[in-house]
XYZ file of C-alpha atoms in Angstrom:
678
model
C -20.908 -21.890 53.226
C -19.753 -18.418 52.288
C -16.656 -18.949 54.410
C -15.910 -22.182 52.537
C -16.363 -20.509 49.174
C -13.690 -17.982 50.091
C -11.374 -20.479 51.775
C -7.983 -20.569 50.080
C -6.272 -23.463 51.833
C -7.063 -27.158 51.838
C -6.632 -27.762 55.611
C -9.269 -25.119 56.417
C -11.674 -26.666 53.937
C -11.073 -30.060 55.525
C -12.340 -28.698 58.866
C -15.730 -28.258 57.260
C -15.455 -31.532 55.419
C -15.038 -33.403 58.689
C -18.349 -32.201 60.129
C -20.984 -34.964 59.906
C -23.936 -32.635 59.442
C -22.323 -31.215 56.283
C -22.453 -34.620 54.636
C -26.219 -34.358 54.431
C -26.114 -30.928 52.734
C -25.875 -31.258 48.901
C -25.152 -27.564 48.391
C -22.145 -27.724 50.668
C -20.996 -30.991 49.091
C -21.075 -29.282 45.707
C -19.060 -26.395 47.086
C -16.508 -28.914 48.347
C -16.429 -30.560 44.914
C -15.836 -27.182 43.304
C -13.118 -26.321 45.799
C -11.181 -29.576 45.454
C -11.486 -29.418 41.682
C -10.147 -25.876 41.489
C -7.261 -26.866 43.769
C -6.330 -29.672 41.367
C -7.077 -32.365 43.969
C -8.617 -34.830 41.539
C -8.474 -37.861 43.846
C -10.260 -35.997 46.638
C -12.813 -34.653 44.169
C -13.529 -38.117 42.816
C -13.742 -39.661 46.307
C -16.237 -37.008 47.344
C -18.208 -37.434 44.111
C -18.748 -41.197 44.352
C -19.758 -41.030 48.028
C -23.236 -39.481 47.615
C -26.035 -38.795 45.200
C -25.575 -36.100 42.571
C -27.377 -33.258 40.916
C -26.441 -31.388 37.725
C -24.051 -29.123 39.639
C -22.191 -32.112 41.084
C -21.661 -33.468 37.579
C -20.579 -30.089 36.222
C -17.983 -29.649 38.973
C -16.690 -33.185 38.392
C -16.468 -32.608 34.627
C -14.645 -29.312 35.235
C -12.115 -31.018 37.537
C -11.450 -33.733 34.969
C -11.115 -31.149 32.185
C -8.337 -29.367 34.081
C -6.256 -32.543 33.941
C -7.325 -33.411 30.367
C -9.085 -36.659 31.388
C -11.366 -36.415 28.376
C -12.331 -40.079 28.103
C -13.245 -40.088 31.806
C -15.478 -37.068 31.151
C -17.349 -39.065 28.513
C -17.963 -41.836 31.057
C -19.189 -39.329 33.640
C -21.545 -37.758 31.094
C -23.072 -41.106 30.111
C -23.415 -41.972 33.828
C -25.272 -38.679 34.268
C -27.723 -39.596 31.512
C -28.132 -43.101 32.969
C -29.046 -41.589 36.351
C -31.633 -39.376 34.587
C -29.942 -36.178 35.727
C -30.842 -33.539 33.149
C -27.773 -31.703 31.787
C -27.827 -27.905 31.626
C -26.141 -25.468 29.229
C -22.847 -25.684 31.159
C -22.824 -29.471 30.740
C -23.656 -29.346 27.049
C -21.061 -26.665 26.302
C -18.408 -28.716 28.109
C -19.370 -31.907 26.282
C -19.203 -30.379 22.807
C -15.702 -29.152 23.655
C -14.760 -32.670 24.767
C -16.178 -34.207 21.572
C -13.927 -31.815 19.645
C -10.841 -32.762 21.649
C -11.352 -36.536 21.325
C -12.540 -36.398 17.673
C -16.026 -37.791 18.340
C -17.864 -35.877 15.618
C -20.683 -38.438 15.202
C -21.549 -38.310 18.902
C -21.382 -34.541 18.686
C -23.744 -34.535 15.709
C -26.193 -36.806 17.569
C -26.250 -34.550 20.625
C -26.576 -31.494 18.380
C -29.608 -33.075 16.681
C -31.229 -33.709 20.081
C -30.854 -30.049 21.025
C -31.552 -28.442 17.643
C -34.821 -26.770 18.761
C -33.709 -25.585 22.193
C -30.160 -24.340 21.706
C -28.877 -21.663 24.035
C -26.266 -19.245 22.762
C -23.325 -20.605 24.787
C -24.131 -24.165 23.677
C -24.455 -23.119 20.024
C -21.053 -21.457 20.247
C -19.549 -24.669 21.655
C -21.100 -26.603 18.739
C -19.475 -24.214 16.236
C -16.141 -24.731 18.004
C -16.535 -28.525 17.812
C -17.294 -28.595 14.093
C -14.488 -26.151 13.341
C -11.976 -28.118 15.399
C -12.922 -31.326 13.588
C -12.654 -29.695 10.159
C -16.346 -29.680 9.236
C -16.644 -26.072 8.070
C -20.057 -26.567 6.461
C -21.537 -27.892 9.724
C -19.955 -25.032 11.659
C -21.390 -22.507 9.218
C -24.843 -24.132 9.408
C -24.791 -24.123 13.215
C -23.905 -20.438 13.155
C -26.757 -19.608 10.749
C -29.249 -21.242 13.142
C -28.399 -18.696 15.851
C -31.034 -15.951 15.765
C -28.991 -13.175 17.341
C -25.332 -14.194 17.632
C -23.301 -12.221 20.143
C -19.658 -11.225 19.767
C -18.513 -14.567 21.253
C -20.399 -16.528 18.579
C -19.063 -14.258 15.826
C -15.537 -14.685 17.161
C -15.971 -18.457 17.214
C -17.063 -18.768 13.565
C -14.395 -16.231 12.610
C -11.761 -18.357 14.347
C -12.971 -21.469 12.524
C -12.173 -19.809 9.196
C -8.936 -18.095 10.237
C -7.570 -21.400 11.567
C -8.068 -22.810 8.064
C -6.566 -19.676 6.465
C -9.891 -18.911 4.740
C -8.967 -15.255 4.587
C -11.680 -14.058 2.208
C -14.457 -15.818 4.128
C -13.135 -14.407 7.405
C -13.156 -10.886 5.965
C -16.705 -11.372 4.673
C -17.848 -12.513 8.137
C -16.142 -9.535 9.736
C -18.006 -7.220 7.359
C -21.349 -8.909 8.148
C -20.632 -8.678 11.852
C -20.241 -4.908 11.620
C -23.337 -4.539 9.411
C -25.415 -6.371 12.023
C -24.281 -3.946 14.693
C -22.078 -6.299 16.723
C -19.049 -4.409 17.985
C -15.752 -6.303 17.553
C -13.638 -6.897 20.640
C -10.017 -7.840 21.278
C -10.570 -11.483 20.338
C -12.138 -10.448 17.025
C -9.067 -8.544 15.896
C -6.613 -11.118 17.217
C -8.429 -13.887 15.300
C -8.842 -11.805 12.147
C -5.188 -10.760 11.983
C -4.053 -14.378 12.310
C -5.652 -15.158 8.920
C -3.108 -13.217 6.896
C 0.174 -14.589 5.634
C 0.889 -13.278 2.121
C 2.512 -9.984 1.214
C -0.540 -9.276 -0.964
C -2.588 -9.086 2.253
C -0.654 -6.046 3.464
C -3.169 -3.436 2.294
C -6.014 -5.305 4.054
C -3.981 -5.479 7.270
C -3.397 -1.730 7.015
C -7.167 -1.155 6.717
C -7.823 -3.315 9.797
C -5.060 -1.454 11.613
C -6.812 1.844 10.843
C -10.167 0.483 12.061
C -8.869 -0.830 15.362
C -7.129 2.476 16.081
C -10.374 4.359 15.365
C -12.305 2.349 17.976
C -9.546 2.485 20.589
C -8.359 -1.118 20.369
C -4.762 0.066 20.097
C -4.856 0.462 23.878
C -4.996 -3.318 24.318
C -1.577 -4.916 24.406
C -2.703 -8.318 23.063
C -4.248 -6.684 19.991
C -1.100 -4.651 19.373
C 1.037 -7.764 19.743
C -1.118 -9.506 17.115
C -0.729 -6.489 14.832
C 3.007 -6.354 15.470
C 3.317 -10.050 14.687
C 1.436 -9.864 11.375
C 3.469 -6.882 10.130
C 6.632 -8.810 11.009
C 5.239 -11.892 9.238
C 4.480 -9.821 6.120
C 8.041 -8.434 6.196
C 6.806 -4.875 6.781
C 9.612 -4.262 9.240
C 9.553 -0.459 9.230
C 5.874 -0.470 10.200
C 6.515 -3.071 12.902
C 9.340 -0.964 14.329
C 7.129 2.148 14.298
C 4.262 0.351 16.084
C 6.624 -1.069 18.688
C 8.168 2.340 19.351
C 4.728 3.896 19.957
C 3.359 1.130 22.195
C 2.872 2.689 25.657
C 2.817 -0.736 27.299
C 4.866 -3.685 26.162
C 4.971 -7.297 27.258
C 7.589 -10.017 26.953
C 5.674 -11.179 23.871
C 6.147 -7.747 22.255
C 9.903 -7.925 22.763
C 10.032 -11.534 21.560
C 8.326 -10.591 18.287
C 10.890 -7.871 17.556
C 13.861 -10.014 18.577
C 12.541 -12.917 16.516
C 11.783 -11.044 13.295
C 15.246 -9.480 13.139
C 16.890 -12.794 14.023
C 15.026 -14.582 11.211
C 16.116 -11.858 8.776
C 19.742 -12.453 9.887
C 19.836 -8.892 11.243
C 21.832 -10.100 14.215
C 22.840 -6.706 15.622
C 19.258 -5.417 15.622
C 18.040 -8.601 17.279
C 20.626 -8.251 20.043
C 19.811 -4.537 20.371
C 16.192 -5.368 21.248
C 17.340 -8.129 23.607
C 19.603 -5.763 25.542
C 16.902 -3.078 25.638
C 14.435 -5.639 26.950
C 16.700 -6.382 29.909
C 17.402 -2.687 30.499
C 13.670 -1.953 30.719
C 13.162 -4.624 33.353
C 11.574 -7.433 31.337
C 12.619 -10.961 32.240
C 13.361 -13.101 29.157
C 11.453 -16.340 28.792
C 12.089 -19.504 26.803
C 10.835 -17.919 23.558
C 13.253 -15.018 24.052
C 16.213 -17.372 24.282
C 15.022 -19.380 21.271
C 14.934 -16.174 19.225
C 18.130 -14.568 20.464
C 20.522 -17.546 20.573
C 20.894 -17.733 16.753
C 21.753 -14.006 16.734
C 24.860 -14.469 18.874
C 28.268 -15.500 17.650
C 28.768 -19.175 18.574
C 30.879 -18.750 21.699
C 28.631 -15.984 23.067
C 25.591 -18.150 22.317
C 27.209 -21.022 24.212
C 27.802 -18.809 27.276
C 24.182 -17.659 27.262
C 22.994 -21.234 26.784
C 25.036 -22.424 29.776
C 23.302 -19.806 31.952
C 19.832 -21.202 31.177
C 18.634 -23.659 33.814
C 15.833 -25.593 32.118
C 16.828 -26.514 28.555
C 14.953 -28.688 26.091
C 15.362 -29.730 22.462
C 14.032 -26.377 21.201
C 16.769 -24.454 23.032
C 19.410 -26.940 21.860
C 18.188 -26.322 18.318
C 18.518 -22.561 18.811
C 22.130 -23.010 19.980
C 22.820 -25.305 17.043
C 21.449 -22.621 14.685
C 24.149 -20.184 15.785
C 26.971 -22.645 15.061
C 25.452 -23.771 11.759
C 24.837 -20.210 10.558
C 28.495 -19.358 11.146
C 29.600 -22.620 9.465
C 31.274 -23.962 12.605
C 30.723 -27.487 11.355
C 32.922 -29.429 13.785
C 31.507 -27.649 16.844
C 27.967 -28.058 15.492
C 28.449 -31.816 15.226
C 29.892 -31.872 18.765
C 26.812 -30.042 20.070
C 24.590 -32.486 18.190
C 26.171 -35.423 20.026
C 26.418 -33.545 23.347
C 22.670 -32.928 23.482
C 22.075 -36.670 23.125
C 24.637 -37.450 25.830
C 22.634 -35.171 28.134
C 19.468 -37.125 27.436
C 17.854 -34.794 24.888
C 16.785 -36.579 21.714
C 16.995 -34.653 18.420
C 13.772 -33.936 16.570
C 13.023 -33.163 12.936
C 14.008 -29.520 13.370
C 17.409 -30.556 14.766
C 18.226 -32.453 11.581
C 16.773 -29.663 9.452
C 19.112 -27.113 11.084
C 22.273 -29.193 10.860
C 21.547 -30.365 7.310
C 20.963 -26.792 6.179
C 24.635 -26.248 7.050
C 25.576 -29.123 4.722
C 24.275 -27.382 1.610
C 27.491 -27.443 -0.398
C 29.545 -30.285 -1.808
C 32.476 -29.832 0.572
C 30.090 -30.394 3.523
C 28.562 -33.511 1.994
C 30.539 -35.903 4.204
C 28.991 -34.401 7.362
C 25.586 -34.564 5.717
C 26.042 -38.272 5.040
C 26.997 -38.830 8.686
C 23.753 -37.134 9.736
C 21.903 -39.294 7.217
C 23.304 -42.400 8.895
C 22.209 -41.148 12.326
C 18.725 -40.270 11.054
C 18.220 -43.430 8.978
C 15.787 -45.039 11.412
C 13.651 -41.876 11.532
C 12.956 -41.520 7.820
C 9.761 -43.574 7.666
C 8.096 -41.744 10.562
C 9.549 -38.224 10.359
C 8.802 -36.409 7.114
C 10.627 -33.269 8.323
C 13.911 -35.182 8.523
C 13.304 -36.814 5.139
C 12.593 -33.439 3.562
C 15.772 -32.007 5.112
C 17.866 -34.818 3.621
C 16.173 -34.399 0.252
C 16.956 -30.684 0.276
C 20.558 -31.220 1.391
C 21.397 -33.763 -1.318
C 19.805 -31.550 -3.950
C 21.920 -28.561 -2.932
C 25.023 -30.770 -2.888
C 24.325 -31.890 -6.486
C 23.858 -35.488 -5.308
C 20.680 -36.078 -7.255
C 21.070 -39.862 -7.127
C 20.819 -39.854 -3.320
C 17.953 -37.350 -3.471
C 16.027 -39.498 -5.955
C 16.522 -42.628 -3.820
C 15.191 -40.895 -0.702
C 12.241 -39.474 -2.625
C 11.344 -42.875 -4.083
C 11.561 -44.544 -0.662
C 8.975 -42.237 0.932
C 5.433 -43.565 1.227
C 3.743 -40.401 2.489
C 4.983 -37.394 0.553
C 3.694 -33.976 1.583
C 3.395 -30.977 -0.701
C 6.688 -29.768 0.836
C 8.393 -33.010 -0.260
C 7.205 -32.535 -3.834
C 8.245 -28.871 -3.791
C 11.793 -29.768 -2.708
C 12.111 -32.466 -5.370
C 10.789 -30.160 -8.088
C 13.213 -27.447 -6.966
C 16.119 -29.911 -7.026
C 15.310 -30.992 -10.584
C 14.879 -27.417 -11.799
C 18.084 -26.286 -10.082
C 20.041 -28.959 -11.959
C 18.384 -28.252 -15.324
C 16.178 -31.319 -15.232
C 13.295 -29.264 -16.581
C 11.555 -32.088 -18.459
C 11.951 -34.365 -15.421
C 10.461 -31.624 -13.229
C 7.370 -31.442 -15.431
C 7.009 -35.234 -15.300
C 7.394 -35.091 -11.515
C 4.641 -32.469 -11.363
C 2.344 -34.658 -13.473
C 2.999 -37.565 -11.118
C 2.201 -35.345 -8.142
C -1.164 -34.367 -9.617
C -1.978 -38.004 -10.443
C -1.298 -38.962 -6.812
C -3.917 -36.447 -5.705
C -1.566 -33.930 -4.066
C -2.949 -30.410 -4.405
C -0.105 -28.089 -5.491
C 0.378 -24.844 -3.611
C 1.676 -21.575 -5.035
C 5.316 -22.509 -4.391
C 4.939 -25.742 -6.371
C 3.300 -23.879 -9.248
C 6.022 -21.208 -9.185
C 8.690 -23.932 -9.398
C 6.890 -25.650 -12.288
C 6.707 -22.315 -14.119
C 10.504 -22.053 -13.769
C 10.759 -25.484 -15.397
C 8.484 -24.294 -18.227
C 10.851 -21.365 -18.734
C 13.835 -23.740 -18.797
C 12.511 -25.635 -21.826
C 10.552 -22.667 -23.225
C 7.276 -24.571 -22.914
C 4.729 -21.795 -23.358
C 1.788 -24.204 -23.610
C 2.577 -25.861 -20.272
C 3.134 -22.453 -18.698
C -0.235 -21.249 -19.952
C -1.839 -24.438 -18.573
C -0.390 -23.670 -15.122
C -1.642 -20.086 -15.439
C -5.157 -21.368 -16.144
C -4.929 -23.660 -13.092
C -4.004 -20.677 -10.921
C -6.911 -18.618 -12.237
C -9.225 -21.592 -11.694
C -8.625 -21.488 -7.938
C -10.299 -18.079 -7.801
C -7.460 -16.622 -5.746
C -5.729 -13.397 -6.655
C -2.227 -13.416 -8.097
C 0.257 -12.605 -5.344
C 3.856 -11.480 -5.783
C 5.270 -15.040 -5.753
C 2.973 -16.348 -8.488
C 3.098 -13.090 -10.420
C 6.904 -13.119 -10.515
C 7.017 -16.737 -11.724
C 4.509 -15.988 -14.501
C 6.385 -12.839 -15.533
C 9.650 -14.787 -15.813
C 7.958 -17.550 -17.800
C 6.111 -15.300 -20.245
C 9.140 -13.027 -20.601
C 11.424 -15.974 -21.339
C 8.943 -17.320 -23.891
C 8.653 -13.921 -25.597
C 4.958 -13.362 -24.821
C 5.077 -9.647 -23.976
C 1.331 -9.040 -24.042
C 0.934 -11.637 -21.305
C 3.751 -9.970 -19.337
C 1.798 -6.711 -19.259
C -1.464 -8.458 -18.342
C 0.102 -10.489 -15.519
C 1.835 -7.429 -14.112
C -1.447 -5.499 -14.034
C -3.259 -8.411 -12.334
C -0.623 -9.033 -9.638
C -1.560 -7.848 -6.150
C 0.999 -6.743 -3.587
C 3.756 -6.114 -6.113
C 7.199 -6.102 -4.547
C 10.713 -5.359 -5.768
C 11.327 -8.854 -7.157
C 8.068 -8.832 -9.094
C 8.780 -5.421 -10.659
C 12.339 -6.448 -11.505
C 11.031 -9.515 -13.359
C 8.716 -7.330 -15.458
C 11.475 -4.802 -16.219
C 13.888 -7.554 -17.281
C 11.252 -9.198 -19.501
C 10.628 -5.890 -21.271
C 14.364 -5.160 -21.471
C 15.254 -8.410 -23.244
C 12.646 -7.732 -25.913
C 13.678 -4.170 -26.735
C 10.859 -2.458 -24.828
C 13.200 0.054 -23.188
C 10.724 2.894 -22.723
C 8.110 0.560 -21.242
C 10.762 -0.623 -18.788
C 11.501 3.006 -17.871
C 7.781 3.644 -17.304
C 7.655 0.657 -14.978
C 10.623 2.049 -13.046
C 8.743 5.336 -12.623
C 5.720 3.407 -11.324
C 7.925 1.637 -8.769
C 9.112 4.977 -7.438
C 5.593 6.430 -7.421
C 4.268 3.426 -5.444
C 7.159 3.488 -2.936
C 8.420 0.068 -4.029
C 12.093 -0.237 -3.113
C 14.607 -0.510 -5.940
C 17.744 -2.645 -5.743
C 20.760 -3.494 -7.872
C 18.702 -5.961 -9.943
C 16.326 -3.142 -10.868
C 19.184 -1.167 -12.389
C 20.572 -4.266 -14.078
C 17.242 -4.561 -15.887
C 17.254 -0.874 -16.818
C 20.812 -1.000 -18.189
C 19.914 -4.176 -20.102
C 16.988 -2.283 -21.623
C 19.392 0.470 -22.678
C 21.775 -2.100 -24.159
C 19.054 -3.715 -26.279
C 17.722 -0.295 -27.257
C 21.093 1.265 -28.105
C 20.616 4.002 -25.458
C 24.221 4.475 -24.351
C 23.854 7.780 -22.487
C 20.761 6.591 -20.630
C 22.507 3.369 -19.629
C 25.493 5.290 -18.236
C 23.053 7.590 -16.417
C 21.403 4.624 -14.660
C 24.817 3.140 -13.836
C 25.808 6.318 -11.994
C 22.325 6.900 -10.534
C 22.363 3.591 -8.673
C 25.627 4.539 -6.982
C 25.114 8.237 -6.267
C 21.403 8.386 -5.409
C 20.715 4.869 -4.091
C 24.172 3.915 -2.736
C 24.056 0.600 -4.602
C 27.435 -0.881 -5.474
C 27.654 -2.192 -9.065
C 28.386 -5.893 -9.481
C 30.177 -7.836 -12.212
C 26.797 -8.259 -13.914
C 26.433 -4.476 -14.201
C 29.935 -4.207 -15.693
C 29.172 -6.952 -18.228
C 25.987 -5.137 -19.189
C 27.842 -1.835 -19.720
C 30.468 -3.631 -21.836
C 27.644 -5.099 -23.916
C 26.021 -1.646 -24.130
C 29.168 -0.143 -25.693
C 29.908 -3.244 -27.758
C 26.512 -3.267 -29.468
C 27.333 0.236 -30.738
C 30.849 -0.743 -31.820
C 32.521 1.358 -29.094
C 35.055 -1.249 -28.011
C 37.614 1.291 -26.767
C 34.990 2.747 -24.412
C 34.338 -0.790 -23.150
C 38.035 -1.221 -22.390
C 38.155 2.111 -20.581
C 35.171 1.124 -18.475
C 36.782 -2.205 -17.583
C 40.014 -0.455 -16.569
C 38.154 2.036 -14.345
C 35.940 -0.577 -12.688
C 36.745 -1.007 -9.000
C 36.056 -4.740 -8.939
C 37.766 -7.578 -10.738
C 36.417 -8.346 -14.238
C 35.348 -11.956 -14.732
C 35.637 -14.398 -17.619
C 32.135 -13.383 -18.657
C 33.254 -9.743 -18.909
C 35.976 -10.599 -21.428
C 33.726 -13.031 -23.276
C 31.172 -10.228 -23.605
C 33.911 -7.979 -24.994
C 35.074 -10.746 -27.330
C 31.545 -11.282 -28.645
C 31.297 -7.562 -29.470
C 34.491 -7.912 -31.508
C 32.629 -10.420 -33.692
C 30.208 -7.664 -34.693
C 32.740 -4.926 -35.497
C 36.278 -5.279 -37.000
C 38.843 -4.287 -34.371
C 42.181 -5.327 -33.008
C 41.098 -6.360 -29.516
C 39.738 -9.862 -30.037
C 43.013 -11.614 -29.245
C 43.579 -9.421 -26.199
C 40.095 -10.129 -24.822
C 40.541 -13.861 -25.485
C 43.936 -13.818 -23.779
C 42.514 -12.165 -20.633
C 39.579 -14.587 -20.506
C 41.800 -17.645 -20.968
C 44.152 -16.367 -18.274
C 41.249 -16.539 -15.831
C 39.832 -19.805 -17.169
C 42.253 -21.699 -19.462
C 39.745 -24.424 -20.397
C 37.035 -22.050 -21.602
C 36.213 -23.449 -25.046
C 33.716 -20.649 -25.639
C 36.544 -18.105 -25.871
C 38.337 -20.127 -28.563
C 35.103 -20.387 -30.523
C 34.475 -16.627 -30.317
C 38.077 -15.848 -31.284
C 37.916 -18.141 -34.326
C 34.592 -16.595 -35.251
C 36.104 -13.103 -35.131
C 39.156 -14.279 -37.105
C 37.093 -15.782 -39.933
C 34.555 -12.989 -40.066
C 37.117 -10.239 -40.471
C 40.662 -9.976 -41.756
C 43.136 -11.749 -39.525
C 45.970 -9.334 -40.352
C 45.365 -7.107 -37.361
C 43.821 -9.686 -35.026
C 47.243 -11.240 -34.363
C 49.521 -8.252 -34.938
C 52.677 -7.802 -32.914
C 51.126 -4.951 -30.934
C 48.281 -7.162 -29.749
C 50.675 -9.981 -28.903
């Protein structure tokens, strides 16, 4: 029997199987069942099983063999046969059955069996019950089952933790983790891997950093799977410098570690960095897998990506999509369409992601014809594939074809929150602010729960029509969820309140926002700037620097705007030079326009002209219109010149004629059209 247990080949096992005296030995028959099951020989296992009588071990080995091949309905039949034969299940049987109930969505049968065992639950069975309820979405039942365990071990804690992290119940997961430590249960690798998977918002970064510190303190940083989970969450939260630092210090790396680094830089369109990690991976002796190729193909230039793709033996739709991403990113539209048809010629059918990738390339009006061709190809998929429908909706919106977008939206029976978000974004992008608010009302009436991206889009619509009341209503809805304001929601509220002139609310929202980032701070600075709160904007800039929040060109645009509205010429010039000298940020046309406005508000038109002449870029129509509008405030002889330069760039600009007439009627026309100006 011991020899059979350690036998590794089927022919040797068959030698024992052929002996007649072994047929009368149930223990040996069970060993044979176990052996055939572990070898994946389901037919032999079943033939052996039906030949003789059974005990609980026979049933457990048969259930295990069926589970390996995912024959879940057959397992149910075997279990009911077991009960019919009055063979009493043990904890292994029960644990297996609760897992099967979860996989085949039989929650009522699971509840019935749970009720039968409620007073004699063993720990492994209770853990399987928690898994079943969590898998089937019954969090309250899972929580109740966990509370009935007298002394849960780390496996039980990990199971209930996973139930909540799978549902992104971050706060509940953190509370459970805290209770686990208070009750003296030491977390293991699975604990940290599950816990880290719960985070997804930039506002969670400080919590992730605390968990990072804890796992280092107890030596979990020696486990590669934990470090990969940590690496992945930092990449997901866009904390790239931290991810790079962790990766550099990892003594042992796996293919997964390399894939995370290649993938995060590829998604950020940092193609050279992505390829750098790919080449290093090969140099250090790691063999790329399918995930590696999926991540690295979009980083290559199209022809290089095609060569790499041709070297891959086993390709599927996911790899075709990765190749397509490279061509679409580089706007190689004709070749992208050829690849789209080639994959079908080779027997690979496109999926929703295929259409999403190729339609993302068709996001401008001159690509609309290709987009319509893809629409024709995908027409029969629209009812069953919401991803494709959403991609078309997004494409037509970006191409300003709102009629097509509206028709697709109206034809959809099952609209997801993503569908509504895209439609709301389309309406807001094309200044249909009132229509966007009506669309939002319709969404709520249809029982779709808006997420933070929907609410942020609706707040943009409120800003578009300066609807403070609606904006405040949305704010109340956000607070009613009990969740903290993150950077996305905080930025949308700051823009809305700033645009509606509610500065007190701007300050309150800024203080309440967690995980402030550059965009959020820029929104607050710009809101203060437009309402003459220059020194408050400067204080906010100092806070950004103190909190190590990166500044960008938009930050300085807000600061110079604050100087313009506050009449602080020297300070505005200081910030203009500071962004270039200290932060190596190149000024844009918007910065030039702001400086022109800064001088113009003080009547220093000649200084504006000098600044325009010395600017390294090309002034735009808006630059000269800004100069022309300053001439309406102060009598000078440059109105006609500014109008001439603006009309040279854009001859049909009626705004320039209006401003010129305004300057001519407001002040004496004698010098506005003098020979020198002409």
